[in-house]
PDB file of C-alpha atoms in Angstrom:
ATOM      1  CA  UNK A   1     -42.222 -35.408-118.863  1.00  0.00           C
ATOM      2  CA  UNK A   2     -44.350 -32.321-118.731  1.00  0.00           C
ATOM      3  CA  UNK A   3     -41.296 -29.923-119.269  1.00  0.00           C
ATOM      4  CA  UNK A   4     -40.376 -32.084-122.640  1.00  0.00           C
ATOM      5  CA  UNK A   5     -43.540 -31.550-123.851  1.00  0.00           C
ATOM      6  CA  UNK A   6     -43.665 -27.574-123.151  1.00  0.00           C
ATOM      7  CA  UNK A   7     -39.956 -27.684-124.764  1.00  0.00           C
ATOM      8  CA  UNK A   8     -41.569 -29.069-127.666  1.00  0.00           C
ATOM      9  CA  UNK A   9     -44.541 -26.886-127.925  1.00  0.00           C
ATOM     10  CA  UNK A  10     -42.250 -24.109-127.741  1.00  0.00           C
ATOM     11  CA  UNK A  11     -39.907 -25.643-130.534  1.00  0.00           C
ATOM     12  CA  UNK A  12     -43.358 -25.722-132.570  1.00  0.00           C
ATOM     13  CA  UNK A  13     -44.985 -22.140-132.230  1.00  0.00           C
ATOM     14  CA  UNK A  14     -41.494 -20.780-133.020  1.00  0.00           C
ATOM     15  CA  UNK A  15     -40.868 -22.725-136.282  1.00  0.00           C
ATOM     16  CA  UNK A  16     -44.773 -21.990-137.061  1.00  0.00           C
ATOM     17  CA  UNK A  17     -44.038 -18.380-136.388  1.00  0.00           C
ATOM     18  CA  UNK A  18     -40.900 -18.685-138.998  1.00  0.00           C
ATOM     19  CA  UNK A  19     -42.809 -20.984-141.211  1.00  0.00           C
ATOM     20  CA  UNK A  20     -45.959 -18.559-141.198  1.00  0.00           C
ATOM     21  CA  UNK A  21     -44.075 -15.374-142.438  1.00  0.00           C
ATOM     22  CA  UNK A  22     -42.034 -17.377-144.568  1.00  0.00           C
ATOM     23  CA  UNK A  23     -41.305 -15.750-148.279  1.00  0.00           C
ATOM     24  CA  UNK A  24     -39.998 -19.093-149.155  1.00  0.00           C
ATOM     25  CA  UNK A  25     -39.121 -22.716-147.545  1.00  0.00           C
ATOM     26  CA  UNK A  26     -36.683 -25.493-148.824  1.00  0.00           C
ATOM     27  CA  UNK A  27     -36.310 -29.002-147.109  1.00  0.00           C
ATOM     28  CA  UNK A  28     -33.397 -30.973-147.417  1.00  0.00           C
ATOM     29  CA  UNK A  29     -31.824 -34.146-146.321  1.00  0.00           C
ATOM     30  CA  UNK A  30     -28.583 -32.653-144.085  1.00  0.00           C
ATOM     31  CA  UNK A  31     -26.772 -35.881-143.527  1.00  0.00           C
ATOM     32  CA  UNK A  32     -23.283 -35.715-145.356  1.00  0.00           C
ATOM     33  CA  UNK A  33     -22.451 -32.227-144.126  1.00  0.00           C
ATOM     34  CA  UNK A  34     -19.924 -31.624-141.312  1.00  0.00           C
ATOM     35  CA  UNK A  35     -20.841 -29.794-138.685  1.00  0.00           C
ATOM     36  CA  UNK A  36     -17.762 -26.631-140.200  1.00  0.00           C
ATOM     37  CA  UNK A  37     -20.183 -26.835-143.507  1.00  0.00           C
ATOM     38  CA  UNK A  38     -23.707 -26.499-141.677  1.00  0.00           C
ATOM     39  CA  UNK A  39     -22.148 -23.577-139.539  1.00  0.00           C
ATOM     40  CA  UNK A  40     -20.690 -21.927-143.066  1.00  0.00           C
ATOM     41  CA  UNK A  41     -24.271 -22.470-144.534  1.00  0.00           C
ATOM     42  CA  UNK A  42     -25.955 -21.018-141.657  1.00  0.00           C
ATOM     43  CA  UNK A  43     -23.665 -17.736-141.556  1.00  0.00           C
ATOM     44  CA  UNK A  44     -24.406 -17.252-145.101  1.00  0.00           C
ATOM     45  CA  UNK A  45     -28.008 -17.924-144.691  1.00  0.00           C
ATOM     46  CA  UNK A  46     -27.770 -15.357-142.275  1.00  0.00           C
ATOM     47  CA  UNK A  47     -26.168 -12.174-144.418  1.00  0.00           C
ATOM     48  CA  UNK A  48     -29.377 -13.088-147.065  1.00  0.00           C
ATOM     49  CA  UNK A  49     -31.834 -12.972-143.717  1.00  0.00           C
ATOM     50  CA  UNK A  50     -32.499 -16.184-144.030  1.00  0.00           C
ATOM     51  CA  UNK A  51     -32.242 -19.105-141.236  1.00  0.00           C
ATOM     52  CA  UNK A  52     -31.328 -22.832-140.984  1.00  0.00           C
ATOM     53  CA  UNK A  53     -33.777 -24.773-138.408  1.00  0.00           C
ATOM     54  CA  UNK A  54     -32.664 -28.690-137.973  1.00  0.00           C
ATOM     55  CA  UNK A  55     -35.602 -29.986-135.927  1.00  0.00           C
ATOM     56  CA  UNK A  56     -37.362 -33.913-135.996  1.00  0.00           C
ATOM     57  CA  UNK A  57     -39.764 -34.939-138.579  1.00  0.00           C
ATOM     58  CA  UNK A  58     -42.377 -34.677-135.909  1.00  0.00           C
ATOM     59  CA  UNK A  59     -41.698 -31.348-134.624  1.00  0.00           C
ATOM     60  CA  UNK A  60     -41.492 -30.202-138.465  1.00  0.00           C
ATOM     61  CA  UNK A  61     -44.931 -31.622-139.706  1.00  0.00           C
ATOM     62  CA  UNK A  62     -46.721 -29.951-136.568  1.00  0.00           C
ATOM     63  CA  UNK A  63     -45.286 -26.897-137.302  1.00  0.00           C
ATOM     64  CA  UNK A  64     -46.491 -26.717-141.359  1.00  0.00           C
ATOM     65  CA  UNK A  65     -49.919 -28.038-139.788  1.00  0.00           C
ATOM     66  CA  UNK A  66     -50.040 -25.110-137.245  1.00  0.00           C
ATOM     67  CA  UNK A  67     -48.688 -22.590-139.892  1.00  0.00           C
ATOM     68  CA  UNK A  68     -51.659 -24.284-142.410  1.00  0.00           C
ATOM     69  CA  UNK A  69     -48.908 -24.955-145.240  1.00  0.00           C
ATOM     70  CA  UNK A  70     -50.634 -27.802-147.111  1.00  0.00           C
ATOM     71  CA  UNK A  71     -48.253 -28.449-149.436  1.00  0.00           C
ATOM     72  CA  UNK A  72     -45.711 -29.962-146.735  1.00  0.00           C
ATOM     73  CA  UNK A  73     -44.852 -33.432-147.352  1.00  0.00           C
ATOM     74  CA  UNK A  74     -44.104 -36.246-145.061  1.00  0.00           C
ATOM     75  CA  UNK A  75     -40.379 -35.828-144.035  1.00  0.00           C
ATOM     76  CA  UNK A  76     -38.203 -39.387-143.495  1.00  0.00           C
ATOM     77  CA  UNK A  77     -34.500 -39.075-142.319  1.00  0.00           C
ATOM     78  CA  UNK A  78     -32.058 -36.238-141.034  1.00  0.00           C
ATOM     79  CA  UNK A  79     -33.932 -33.114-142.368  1.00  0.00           C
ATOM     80  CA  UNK A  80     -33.507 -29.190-142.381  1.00  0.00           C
ATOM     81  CA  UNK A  81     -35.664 -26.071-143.418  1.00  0.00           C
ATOM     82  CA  UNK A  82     -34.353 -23.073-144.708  1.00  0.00           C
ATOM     83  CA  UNK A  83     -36.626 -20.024-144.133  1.00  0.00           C
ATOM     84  CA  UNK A  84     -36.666 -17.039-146.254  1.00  0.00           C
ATOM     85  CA  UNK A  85     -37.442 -13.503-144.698  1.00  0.00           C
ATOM     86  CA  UNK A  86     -35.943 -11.493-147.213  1.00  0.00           C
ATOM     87  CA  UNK A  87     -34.980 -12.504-151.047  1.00  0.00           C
ATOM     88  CA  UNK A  88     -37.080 -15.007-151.787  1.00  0.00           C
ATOM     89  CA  UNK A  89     -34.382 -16.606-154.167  1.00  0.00           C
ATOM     90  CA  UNK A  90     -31.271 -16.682-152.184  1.00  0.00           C
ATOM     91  CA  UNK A  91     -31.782 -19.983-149.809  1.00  0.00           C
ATOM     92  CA  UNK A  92     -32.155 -21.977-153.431  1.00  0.00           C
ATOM     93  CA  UNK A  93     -29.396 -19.745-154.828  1.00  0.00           C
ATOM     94  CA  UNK A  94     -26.634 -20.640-151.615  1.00  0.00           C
ATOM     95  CA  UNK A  95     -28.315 -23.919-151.620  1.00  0.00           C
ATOM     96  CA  UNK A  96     -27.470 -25.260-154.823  1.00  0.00           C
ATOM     97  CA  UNK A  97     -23.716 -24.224-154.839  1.00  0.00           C
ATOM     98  CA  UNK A  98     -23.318 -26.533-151.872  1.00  0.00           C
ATOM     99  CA  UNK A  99     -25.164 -29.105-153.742  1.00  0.00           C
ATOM    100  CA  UNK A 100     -22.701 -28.657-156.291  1.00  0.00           C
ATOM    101  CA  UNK A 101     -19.708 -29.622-154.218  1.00  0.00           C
ATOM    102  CA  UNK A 102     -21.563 -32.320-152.148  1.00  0.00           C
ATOM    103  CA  UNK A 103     -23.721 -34.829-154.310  1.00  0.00           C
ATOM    104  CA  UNK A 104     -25.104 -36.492-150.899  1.00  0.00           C
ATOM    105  CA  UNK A 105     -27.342 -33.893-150.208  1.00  0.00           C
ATOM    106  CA  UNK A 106     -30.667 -34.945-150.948  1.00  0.00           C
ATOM    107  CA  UNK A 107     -32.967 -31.489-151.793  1.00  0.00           C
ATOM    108  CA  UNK A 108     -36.540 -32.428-150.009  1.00  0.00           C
ATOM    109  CA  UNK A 109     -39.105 -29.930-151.775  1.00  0.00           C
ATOM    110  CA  UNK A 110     -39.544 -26.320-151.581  1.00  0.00           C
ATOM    111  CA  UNK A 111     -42.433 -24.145-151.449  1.00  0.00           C
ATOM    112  CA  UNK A 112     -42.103 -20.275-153.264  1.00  0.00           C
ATOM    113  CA  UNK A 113     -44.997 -18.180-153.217  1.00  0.00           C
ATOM    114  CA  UNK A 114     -47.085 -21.023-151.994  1.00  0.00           C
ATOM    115  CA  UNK A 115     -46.076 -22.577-154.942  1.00  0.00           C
ATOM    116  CA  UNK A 116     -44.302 -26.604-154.205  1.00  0.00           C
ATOM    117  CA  UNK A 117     -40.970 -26.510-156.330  1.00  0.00           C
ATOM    118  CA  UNK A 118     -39.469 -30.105-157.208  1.00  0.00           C
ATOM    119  CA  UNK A 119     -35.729 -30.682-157.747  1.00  0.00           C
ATOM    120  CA  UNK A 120     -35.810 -29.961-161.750  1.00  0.00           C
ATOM    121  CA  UNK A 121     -37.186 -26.091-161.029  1.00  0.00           C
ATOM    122  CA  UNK A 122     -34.658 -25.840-157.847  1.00  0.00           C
ATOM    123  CA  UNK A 123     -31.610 -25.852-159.660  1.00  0.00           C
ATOM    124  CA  UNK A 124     -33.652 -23.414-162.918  1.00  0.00           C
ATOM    125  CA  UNK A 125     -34.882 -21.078-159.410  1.00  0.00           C
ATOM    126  CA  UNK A 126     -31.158 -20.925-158.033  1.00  0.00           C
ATOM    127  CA  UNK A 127     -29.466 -20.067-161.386  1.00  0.00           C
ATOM    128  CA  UNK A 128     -31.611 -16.504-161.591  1.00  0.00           C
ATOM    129  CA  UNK A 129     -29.804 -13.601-160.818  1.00  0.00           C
ATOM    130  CA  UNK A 130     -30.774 -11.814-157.957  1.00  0.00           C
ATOM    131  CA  UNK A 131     -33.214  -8.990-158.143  1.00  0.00           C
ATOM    132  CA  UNK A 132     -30.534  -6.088-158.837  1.00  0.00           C
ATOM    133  CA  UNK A 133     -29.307  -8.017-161.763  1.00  0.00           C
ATOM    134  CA  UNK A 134     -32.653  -8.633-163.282  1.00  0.00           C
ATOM    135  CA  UNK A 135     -33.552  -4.887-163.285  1.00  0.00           C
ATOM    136  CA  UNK A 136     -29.812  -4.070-164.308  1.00  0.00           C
ATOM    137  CA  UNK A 137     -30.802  -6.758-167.797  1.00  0.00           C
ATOM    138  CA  UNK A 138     -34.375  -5.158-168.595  1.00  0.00           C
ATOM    139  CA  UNK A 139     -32.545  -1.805-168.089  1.00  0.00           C
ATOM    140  CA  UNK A 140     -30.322  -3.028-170.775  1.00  0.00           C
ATOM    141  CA  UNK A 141     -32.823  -4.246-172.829  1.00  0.00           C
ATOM    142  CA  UNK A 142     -34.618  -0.662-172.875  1.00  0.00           C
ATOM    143  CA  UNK A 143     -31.370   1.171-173.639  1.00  0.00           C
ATOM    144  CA  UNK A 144     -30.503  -1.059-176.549  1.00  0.00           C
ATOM    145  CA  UNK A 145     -33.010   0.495-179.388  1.00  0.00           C
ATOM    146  CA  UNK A 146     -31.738   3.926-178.325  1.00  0.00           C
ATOM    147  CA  UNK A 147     -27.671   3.164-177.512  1.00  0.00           C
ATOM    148  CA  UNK A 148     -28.344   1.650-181.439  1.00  0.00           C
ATOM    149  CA  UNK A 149     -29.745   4.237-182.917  1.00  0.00           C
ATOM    150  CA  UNK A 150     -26.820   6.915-181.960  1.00  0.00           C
ATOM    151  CA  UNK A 151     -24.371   4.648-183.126  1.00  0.00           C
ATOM    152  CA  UNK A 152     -25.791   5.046-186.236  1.00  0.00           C
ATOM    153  CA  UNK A 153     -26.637   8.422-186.334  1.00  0.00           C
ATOM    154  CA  UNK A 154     -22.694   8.949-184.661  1.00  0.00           C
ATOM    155  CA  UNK A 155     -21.568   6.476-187.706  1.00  0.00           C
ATOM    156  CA  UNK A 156     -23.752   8.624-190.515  1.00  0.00           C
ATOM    157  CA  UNK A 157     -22.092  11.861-188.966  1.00  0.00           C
ATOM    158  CA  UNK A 158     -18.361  10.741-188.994  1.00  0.00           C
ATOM    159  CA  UNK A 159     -19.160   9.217-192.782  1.00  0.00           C
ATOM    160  CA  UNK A 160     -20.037  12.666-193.551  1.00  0.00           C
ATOM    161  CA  UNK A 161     -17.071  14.340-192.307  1.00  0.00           C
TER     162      UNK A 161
END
Protein backbone atom coordinates (compact mmCIF):
# COMPACT_ATOMS: atom_id res chain seq x y z
CA UNK A 1 0.00 0.00 0.00
CA UNK A 2 2.91 2.17 0.95
CA UNK A 3 4.46 2.05 -2.65
CA UNK A 4 0.84 3.35 -4.10
CA UNK A 5 0.96 6.05 -1.99
CA UNK A 6 4.76 7.15 -2.83
CA UNK A 7 3.56 6.54 -6.65
CA UNK A 8 1.05 9.03 -5.96
CA UNK A 9 3.05 11.56 -4.15
CA UNK A 10 5.35 11.40 -6.92
CA UNK A 11 2.45 11.80 -9.57
CA UNK A 12 1.65 15.04 -7.35
CA UNK A 13 5.05 17.00 -6.91
CA UNK A 14 5.55 16.45 -10.66
CA UNK A 15 2.19 17.89 -11.88
CA UNK A 16 2.76 20.70 -9.03
CA UNK A 17 6.16 21.26 -10.51
CA UNK A 18 4.34 21.62 -14.16
CA UNK A 19 1.41 23.36 -12.66
CA UNK A 20 3.77 25.86 -10.67
CA UNK A 21 5.75 27.17 -13.77
CA UNK A 22 2.79 27.01 -15.76
CA UNK A 23 2.30 30.18 -18.34
CA UNK A 24 -1.13 28.88 -18.79
CA UNK A 25 -3.54 25.76 -17.81
CA UNK A 26 -6.77 24.45 -19.57
CA UNK A 27 -8.98 21.54 -18.15
CA UNK A 28 -11.07 19.56 -20.19
CA UNK A 29 -13.40 16.67 -20.15
CA UNK A 30 -11.26 13.95 -22.55
CA UNK A 31 -13.92 11.34 -22.91
CA UNK A 32 -14.98 11.11 -26.70
CA UNK A 33 -11.42 11.14 -28.01
CA UNK A 34 -9.71 7.96 -29.29
CA UNK A 35 -6.75 7.11 -28.03
CA UNK A 36 -5.02 8.03 -32.26
CA UNK A 37 -6.64 11.70 -31.39
CA UNK A 38 -5.15 12.14 -27.72
CA UNK A 39 -1.69 10.89 -29.14
CA UNK A 40 -2.14 13.56 -32.29
CA UNK A 41 -3.04 16.24 -29.59
CA UNK A 42 -0.22 15.42 -27.45
CA UNK A 43 2.48 15.53 -30.40
CA UNK A 44 1.20 18.83 -31.30
CA UNK A 45 1.11 20.01 -27.80
CA UNK A 46 4.51 19.05 -27.85
CA UNK A 47 6.07 21.19 -31.06
CA UNK A 48 4.22 24.45 -29.03
CA UNK A 49 6.19 23.11 -25.63
CA UNK A 50 3.31 22.40 -24.18
CA UNK A 51 2.16 18.94 -22.42
CA UNK A 52 -1.01 16.81 -21.97
CA UNK A 53 -1.21 15.24 -18.24
CA UNK A 54 -4.47 12.80 -17.83
CA UNK A 55 -4.33 12.13 -14.08
CA UNK A 56 -7.62 11.48 -11.38
CA UNK A 57 -9.59 14.25 -9.99
CA UNK A 58 -7.82 13.57 -6.76
CA UNK A 59 -4.36 13.57 -7.87
CA UNK A 60 -5.30 16.90 -9.90
CA UNK A 61 -6.86 18.99 -6.97
CA UNK A 62 -3.71 18.10 -4.70
CA UNK A 63 -1.56 19.18 -7.17
CA UNK A 64 -3.32 22.99 -7.77
CA UNK A 65 -3.40 22.93 -3.77
CA UNK A 66 0.41 22.18 -3.57
CA UNK A 67 1.16 24.58 -6.55
CA UNK A 68 -1.31 27.31 -4.44
CA UNK A 69 -3.52 27.88 -7.73
CA UNK A 70 -6.77 29.04 -6.09
CA UNK A 71 -8.68 29.42 -8.87
CA UNK A 72 -8.85 25.48 -9.55
CA UNK A 73 -12.23 24.15 -9.47
CA UNK A 74 -13.58 20.88 -8.36
CA UNK A 75 -13.02 18.43 -11.32
CA UNK A 76 -16.00 15.52 -11.90
CA UNK A 77 -15.45 12.92 -14.75
CA UNK A 78 -12.56 11.86 -17.24
CA UNK A 79 -10.37 15.06 -17.09
CA UNK A 80 -7.02 16.42 -18.67
CA UNK A 81 -4.67 19.53 -18.16
CA UNK A 82 -2.82 21.08 -20.73
CA UNK A 83 0.28 22.97 -19.47
CA UNK A 84 1.81 25.82 -21.18
CA UNK A 85 5.70 26.41 -20.98
CA UNK A 86 6.07 28.42 -23.88
CA UNK A 87 3.21 30.52 -25.91
CA UNK A 88 0.85 31.12 -23.61
CA UNK A 89 -1.93 31.00 -26.39
CA UNK A 90 -1.27 27.91 -28.29
CA UNK A 91 -2.90 25.01 -25.90
CA UNK A 92 -6.39 27.20 -26.38
CA UNK A 93 -5.38 27.82 -30.01
CA UNK A 94 -4.78 23.62 -30.87
CA UNK A 95 -7.48 23.14 -28.41
CA UNK A 96 -10.30 24.67 -29.98
CA UNK A 97 -9.72 23.25 -33.56
CA UNK A 98 -10.28 19.84 -32.04
CA UNK A 99 -13.28 21.17 -30.38
CA UNK A 100 -14.36 22.11 -33.65
CA UNK A 101 -14.40 18.65 -35.14
CA UNK A 102 -15.56 16.88 -31.89
CA UNK A 103 -18.62 18.61 -30.10
CA UNK A 104 -18.25 15.99 -27.05
CA UNK A 105 -15.48 17.59 -25.64
CA UNK A 106 -16.48 19.37 -22.72
CA UNK A 107 -13.73 22.53 -22.12
CA UNK A 108 -13.36 22.53 -18.03
CA UNK A 109 -11.87 26.15 -17.26
CA UNK A 110 -8.62 27.66 -17.92
CA UNK A 111 -6.44 29.84 -16.02
CA UNK A 112 -4.02 32.63 -18.21
CA UNK A 113 -1.95 34.85 -16.32
CA UNK A 114 -3.63 33.79 -13.16
CA UNK A 115 -6.52 34.96 -14.71
CA UNK A 116 -9.78 31.91 -14.73
CA UNK A 117 -11.03 31.96 -18.48
CA UNK A 118 -14.69 30.47 -19.02
CA UNK A 119 -15.76 28.82 -22.30
CA UNK A 120 -17.12 32.25 -24.01
CA UNK A 121 -13.31 33.91 -23.73
CA UNK A 122 -11.72 30.31 -24.75
CA UNK A 123 -12.88 30.21 -28.10
CA UNK A 124 -12.22 34.71 -28.35
CA UNK A 125 -8.36 33.53 -26.63
CA UNK A 126 -7.85 30.69 -29.37
CA UNK A 127 -8.91 32.80 -32.41
CA UNK A 128 -5.76 35.44 -31.73
CA UNK A 129 -3.02 35.11 -33.88
CA UNK A 130 0.03 34.08 -32.47
CA UNK A 131 2.58 36.55 -31.30
CA UNK A 132 4.52 36.93 -34.78
CA UNK A 133 1.30 37.83 -36.40
CA UNK A 134 0.29 40.40 -33.90
CA UNK A 135 3.59 42.34 -34.27
CA UNK A 136 3.49 41.62 -38.17
CA UNK A 137 -0.49 43.74 -37.85
CA UNK A 138 0.79 46.75 -35.55
CA UNK A 139 3.79 46.79 -37.97
CA UNK A 140 1.22 47.30 -40.58
CA UNK A 141 -0.65 49.63 -38.84
CA UNK A 142 2.57 51.97 -38.40
CA UNK A 143 3.51 51.70 -42.08
CA UNK A 144 0.06 52.64 -43.28
CA UNK A 145 0.20 56.69 -42.70
CA UNK A 146 3.59 56.61 -44.44
CA UNK A 147 3.00 53.68 -47.41
CA UNK A 148 -0.20 56.45 -47.90
CA UNK A 149 1.42 59.32 -48.06
CA UNK A 150 3.97 58.21 -51.05
CA UNK A 151 1.23 57.01 -52.93
CA UNK A 152 0.14 60.27 -53.04
CA UNK A 153 3.08 62.11 -53.38
CA UNK A 154 4.04 59.09 -56.31
CA UNK A 155 0.30 59.91 -57.71
CA UNK A 156 0.94 64.01 -57.58
CA UNK A 157 4.37 63.29 -59.41
CA UNK A 158 3.08 61.04 -62.31
CA UNK A 159 -0.05 63.75 -62.63
CA UNK A 160 2.62 66.16 -63.23
CA UNK A 161 4.44 64.40 -65.83
Amino acid sequence: MKKIIEKKDVAVNELAKDLASAKSIVMFEYFSLSAKQITALRNLLHKVQAKMYVAKNNIIARAFAKANIAEFKEAIGPNALLIANGDEIAPFRELHKIFKDNKKIIYKFGVLESKVVDANQFATIASLPNRAGLISMLLSCLQAPIRNLAYGLSSISNKKQ
